[in-house]
Amino acid sequence: SEGAWEENGNGRVQGGTRTLQIWDMFYKAINNANAIIKNVPGISGASQEEKDALIAEAKAIRAYSYFWLARVYQFTYAKNPDAPAVPIYTEPATKQSQGNPRASLQEVYDLILSDLDAAIADLPDSRIGKYRINKNVAHGILAEVYQELAMEDNSLWQKAIDNAQAEREGFPLMSNGAYAGGLNNLSTVERIWGFPVPDDQTLSYYSQFSYMDPTGGYYRNIALNTTFADKFTATDARKGQFVYYGAVPGYPALVYQTNKYRTRVAGAITGDIVVMRAAEMYLIEAEALAQQDKIAESIDVLFEVQGLRDPSAVKLPGTTSKADLINAILLERRKELYGEIG
């Protein structure tokens, strides 16, 4: 519950279990990345190109980890870039390592940008699977970072656009049929980054499938409120995923659930974990164009998502105000991306 998350030992207090889980997970990834960055140059039997690509991937992982940490443990960059964020480590830890003080948000984001720029320069386009970071993924992370930073520095919106376009190159929006199938298969064309889970390795109780699949999940306790459900028209393909219960005695919040995350194998909680897909990048671009007062261009990009998901959707008129357009984009983000990671 929100009360548990906010206030008790499971919440965002210093010793809370969830606080420690987030901290430990990302700093473990950072420490592993630091070890790769430091030690890969000394590997024998690998080409310089192979070494550069591995270091680039590690830098992208480090940047992505710091991006999450910065947003979890401090308010948005736009509020105060000088606010204390999280400690920075660029060397692998040893038994003798001492904890560093909190760096400012500015310092953390400087490292994030430096790492991602270096990663994009050396990452390949190809990869052995969507669980690996290639140029597309690094551009996607950078688009998300510039979306955050541009709220403080409007000159950065164009960089958000450039990286969003580069991320989705070669990854068209999935069909409504594929969307209706549930976000459980990383091979679907639009899905750019994620983690494949073999069907014999159940995700058990801790995944989105557990919390959201209304029939195959373990907890299956996440409901959609009627205010949100009513935002979708009857012709919107995404509304076809809603499961309507009506009034359930003793459960006033349980009116709708969703099949958006549906277990891939009946009787077992399984499905790939999708982290990034192209639709997010269309919506980042639409927002960035609107913020640059490019209203007509923004409406066109927004309608690529709107018009696909809802055949009866009507494109916003060119006279739409900037504020109304941004609100429409934020609403579309909620409708398209609810429940997703990232």
C-alpha positions in Angstrom: 0.0 0.0 0.0 1.0 3.6 -0.3 1.1 3.8 3.5 3.5 0.9 3.7 5.7 2.4 0.9 5.8 5.8 2.5 6.0 5.2 6.3 6.9 1.9 7.7 10.0 -0.4 7.6 9.2 -1.5 4.0 9.1 2.1 2.8 11.4 5.0 1.8 13.1 5.3 5.2 16.8 4.8 5.5 16.7 1.2 6.8 13.6 0.2 4.8 13.9 -3.0 2.9 12.8 -1.5 -0.4 15.2 1.4 0.0 18.0 -1.0 0.5 16.9 -3.2 -2.4 17.0 -0.4 -4.9 20.3 1.0 -3.5 22.0 -2.4 -3.5 20.8 -3.5 -6.9 22.1 -0.5 -8.8 25.3 -0.1 -6.9 26.1 -3.8 -7.5 25.5 -3.1 -11.2 27.8 0.0 -11.0 30.5 -1.9 -9.2 30.4 -4.7 -11.8 30.5 -2.1 -14.6 33.5 -0.4 -12.9 35.4 -3.7 -12.8 34.7 -4.2 -16.5 35.8 -0.7 -17.5 39.0 -1.1 -15.5 40.0 -4.7 -16.4 38.9 -5.2 -20.0 41.9 -3.3 -21.4 44.2 -5.9 -20.0 42.4 -8.9 -21.6 44.5 -10.8 -24.1 43.1 -12.5 -27.1 40.4 -9.9 -27.8 40.5 -7.2 -30.5 40.5 -3.5 -29.6 37.0 -3.3 -31.2 35.7 -6.0 -29.0 37.2 -4.4 -25.9 35.8 -1.0 -26.8 32.3 -2.4 -27.2 32.4 -4.2 -23.9 33.6 -1.1 -22.1 30.9 0.9 -23.9 28.2 -1.4 -22.7 29.5 -1.2 -19.1 29.4 2.6 -19.3 25.8 2.5 -20.5 24.9 0.2 -17.6 26.6 2.5 -15.2 24.8 5.5 -16.6 21.4 3.8 -16.5 22.0 2.8 -12.9 23.0 6.3 -11.8 20.0 7.7 -13.7 17.7 5.6 -11.6 19.5 6.3 -8.4 19.4 10.1 -9.0 15.6 10.0 -9.5 14.9 7.7 -6.6 17.0 9.5 -3.9 16.5 13.1 -4.9 13.8 15.3 -6.5 13.9 16.1 -10.2 17.0 17.8 -11.6 14.8 20.7 -12.7 14.0 21.6 -9.1 17.7 22.1 -8.0 20.7 20.7 -9.9 22.9 21.4 -6.9 20.9 19.2 -4.6 22.8 16.3 -3.0 22.1 13.1 -4.9 24.0 9.9 -4.5 27.7 8.9 -4.1 29.7 8.5 -7.3 32.1 5.5 -7.7 34.2 5.0 -10.8 36.5 2.3 -9.5 35.6 -1.2 -8.4 35.3 -1.6 -4.6 37.8 -3.4 -2.5 37.8 -4.3 1.2 39.6 -1.1 1.9 37.1 1.1 0.0 35.6 4.0 1.9 32.2 5.4 1.2 32.1 8.6 -0.7 29.9 11.6 0.2 26.8 12.4 -1.8 27.5 14.1 -5.1 25.2 16.8 -6.5 22.6 16.0 -9.1 24.7 18.1 -11.5 27.8 15.9 -10.9 25.8 12.7 -11.3 24.2 13.8 -14.5 27.6 15.0 -15.9 28.8 11.4 -15.4 25.7 9.9 -17.0 26.1 12.1 -20.1 29.8 11.4 -20.4 29.2 7.6 -20.1 26.4 7.6 -22.6 28.2 9.7 -25.1 31.2 7.4 -24.9 29.0 4.3 -25.1 27.2 5.5 -28.3 30.6 6.2 -29.9 31.8 2.6 -29.4 28.7 0.4 -29.2 27.8 -1.7 -32.3 24.4 -1.7 -34.0 24.2 -5.5 -33.9 24.0 -7.7 -30.8 23.4 -11.4 -30.0 20.1 -10.7 -28.2 17.8 -7.9 -27.0 19.2 -8.3 -23.5 22.4 -6.7 -24.6 22.8 -2.9 -24.9 23.5 -1.7 -28.5 23.5 1.8 -30.0 19.6 1.9 -30.1 19.3 1.2 -26.4 22.0 3.7 -25.4 20.2 6.3 -27.5 17.0 5.4 -25.8 18.5 5.9 -22.3 20.0 9.2 -23.5 16.6 10.4 -24.8 15.1 9.7 -21.3 18.0 11.6 -19.7 17.6 14.6 -21.9 13.8 14.6 -21.3 14.6 15.0 -17.6 17.3 17.6 -18.1 15.4 19.7 -20.6 12.8 20.6 -18.0 15.5 22.8 -16.5 17.3 23.7 -19.8 14.9 24.0 -22.7 17.8 24.0 -25.2 18.2 20.3 -24.6 14.8 19.2 -26.1 16.3 18.8 -29.5 18.8 16.3 -28.1 15.9 14.4 -26.7 14.3 14.3 -30.2 17.5 13.3 -31.9 18.1 10.4 -29.5 14.5 9.2 -29.5 14.6 9.0 -33.3 17.9 7.1 -33.2 16.6 4.7 -30.6 13.6 3.6 -32.6 15.3 3.3 -36.0 14.4 -0.2 -37.2 11.8 -0.8 -34.5 8.3 0.2 -35.8 5.3 0.4 -33.5 3.7 -3.0 -32.9 0.3 -3.8 -34.3 -2.8 -3.7 -32.1 -2.9 -7.5 -32.3 0.6 -7.8 -30.9 -0.2 -5.3 -28.2 -3.3 -7.3 -27.3 -1.2 -10.4 -26.9 0.4 -9.0 -23.7 3.8 -7.7 -23.0 5.3 -11.1 -22.5 7.5 -11.7 -25.5 10.6 -9.8 -26.2 10.8 -10.9 -29.8 7.9 -8.6 -30.8 9.3 -6.1 -33.3 8.8 -2.9 -31.3 10.4 -4.2 -28.1 14.0 -2.9 -28.1 15.5 -3.9 -24.7 14.6 -6.4 -22.1 15.4 -9.7 -20.5 14.2 -13.0 -21.9 12.9 -15.5 -19.4 12.8 -19.2 -20.4 9.4 -20.9 -19.9 11.0 -23.3 -17.4 12.1 -20.5 -15.1 9.0 -19.2 -13.5 9.0 -15.5 -12.4 6.9 -16.6 -9.3 5.5 -13.8 -7.2 7.8 -10.9 -7.9 7.1 -9.8 -11.5 4.5 -7.6 -13.3 2.8 -10.8 -14.4 2.3 -11.8 -10.8 0.8 -8.5 -9.8 -1.2 -7.7 -12.9 -2.3 -10.9 -14.6 -5.9 -11.3 -13.3 -6.0 -15.0 -13.8 -2.5 -16.4 -14.0 -0.8 -14.1 -11.5 0.3 -14.8 -7.9 -0.8 -11.6 -6.2 -3.0 -10.3 -9.1 -4.0 -7.3 -6.9 -3.4 -4.3 -9.1 -6.6 -2.7 -10.2 -7.4 0.2 -12.6 -9.6 3.0 -11.3 -12.7 3.9 -13.3 -11.4 7.4 -13.9 -8.4 6.0 -15.9 -10.5 3.3 -17.6 -12.9 6.0 -18.8 -10.1 7.8 -20.6 -10.2 5.0 -23.3 -12.8 5.1 -26.0 -14.7 2.0 -26.9 -12.7 1.7 -30.2 -9.3 1.9 -28.5 -7.6 -1.4 -28.9 -6.0 -1.1 -25.5 -9.4 -1.1 -23.7 -9.9 -4.6 -25.0 -7.3 -5.7 -22.4 -9.5 -4.5 -19.5 -11.3 -7.0 -17.3 -14.5 -5.6 -15.9 -15.8 -6.9 -12.6 -18.4 -4.4 -11.7 -19.2 -4.1 -8.0 -17.4 -6.7 -5.9 -18.6 -6.8 -2.3 -15.8 -5.9 0.1 -13.5 -4.7 -2.7 -14.6 -1.2 -3.7 -11.4 -0.6 -5.8 -11.7 -3.7 -7.8 -13.7 -2.6 -10.8 -11.1 -3.2 -13.6 -8.0 -5.2 -14.0 -5.9 -5.6 -17.1 -4.4 -8.4 -19.3 -1.5 -6.1 -20.4 0.9 -8.4 -18.6 -0.4 -11.9 -19.2 1.6 -15.0 -18.3 2.9 -16.7 -21.4 2.3 -20.3 -20.2 -0.9 -21.3 -18.5 -0.2 -22.6 -15.0 3.2 -20.9 -14.7 4.1 -17.3 -14.1 6.4 -16.6 -17.1 7.1 -14.0 -19.7 10.0 -11.8 -20.9 10.7 -8.6 -19.0 10.3 -5.6 -21.4 12.3 -2.5 -20.4 12.2 -0.3 -23.5 10.1 -0.1 -26.6 9.6 2.4 -29.5 6.2 3.9 -28.4 7.9 5.7 -25.5 10.3 7.4 -27.9 7.5 8.6 -30.1 5.9 10.2 -27.0 9.2 11.7 -25.9 9.6 13.3 -29.4 6.1 14.6 -29.4 6.6 16.2 -26.0 10.0 17.7 -27.0 8.4 19.2 -30.2 5.6 20.7 -28.2 8.0 22.2 -25.7 9.8 23.8 -28.7 6.5 25.3 -29.8 6.5 23.0 -33.0 2.8 22.3 -32.5 1.9 20.8 -35.9 4.9 18.5 -35.9 4.2 17.4 -32.4 0.6 16.6 -33.2 1.7 14.5 -36.2 4.1 12.4 -34.1 1.5 12.0 -31.3 -1.1 10.8 -33.8 1.2 8.0 -34.9 0.5 6.4 -31.6 -3.1 7.7 -31.1 -4.3 6.8 -34.6 -2.8 3.3 -34.5 -4.2 2.3 -31.1 -7.7 3.9 -31.7 -8.9 3.8 -35.3 -11.6 6.3 -34.4 -9.1 8.8 -32.9 -9.3 12.3 -34.3 -6.1 14.2 -34.8 -5.8 17.4 -32.6 -6.4 20.6 -34.6 -3.5 22.8 -35.4 -5.0 25.5 -33.2 -4.4 23.4 -30.1 -2.6 25.3 -27.4 0.8 24.2 -26.2 -0.5 23.5 -22.7 -3.4 21.4 -24.1 -1.1 19.5 -26.4 1.3 18.6 -23.6 -1.6 17.4 -21.5 -2.7 15.2 -24.4 0.8 13.8 -24.7 1.0 13.0 -21.0 -2.4 11.4 -21.1 -1.3 9.2 -24.1 1.8 8.2 -22.1 -0.4 7.0 -19.3 -2.6 5.1 -21.7 0.1 3.5 -23.7 2.8 2.8 -21.1 0.9 2.1 -17.8 2.5 -0.6 -15.8 5.8 -0.6 -17.8 9.4 -0.4 -16.6 11.4 2.7 -17.3 
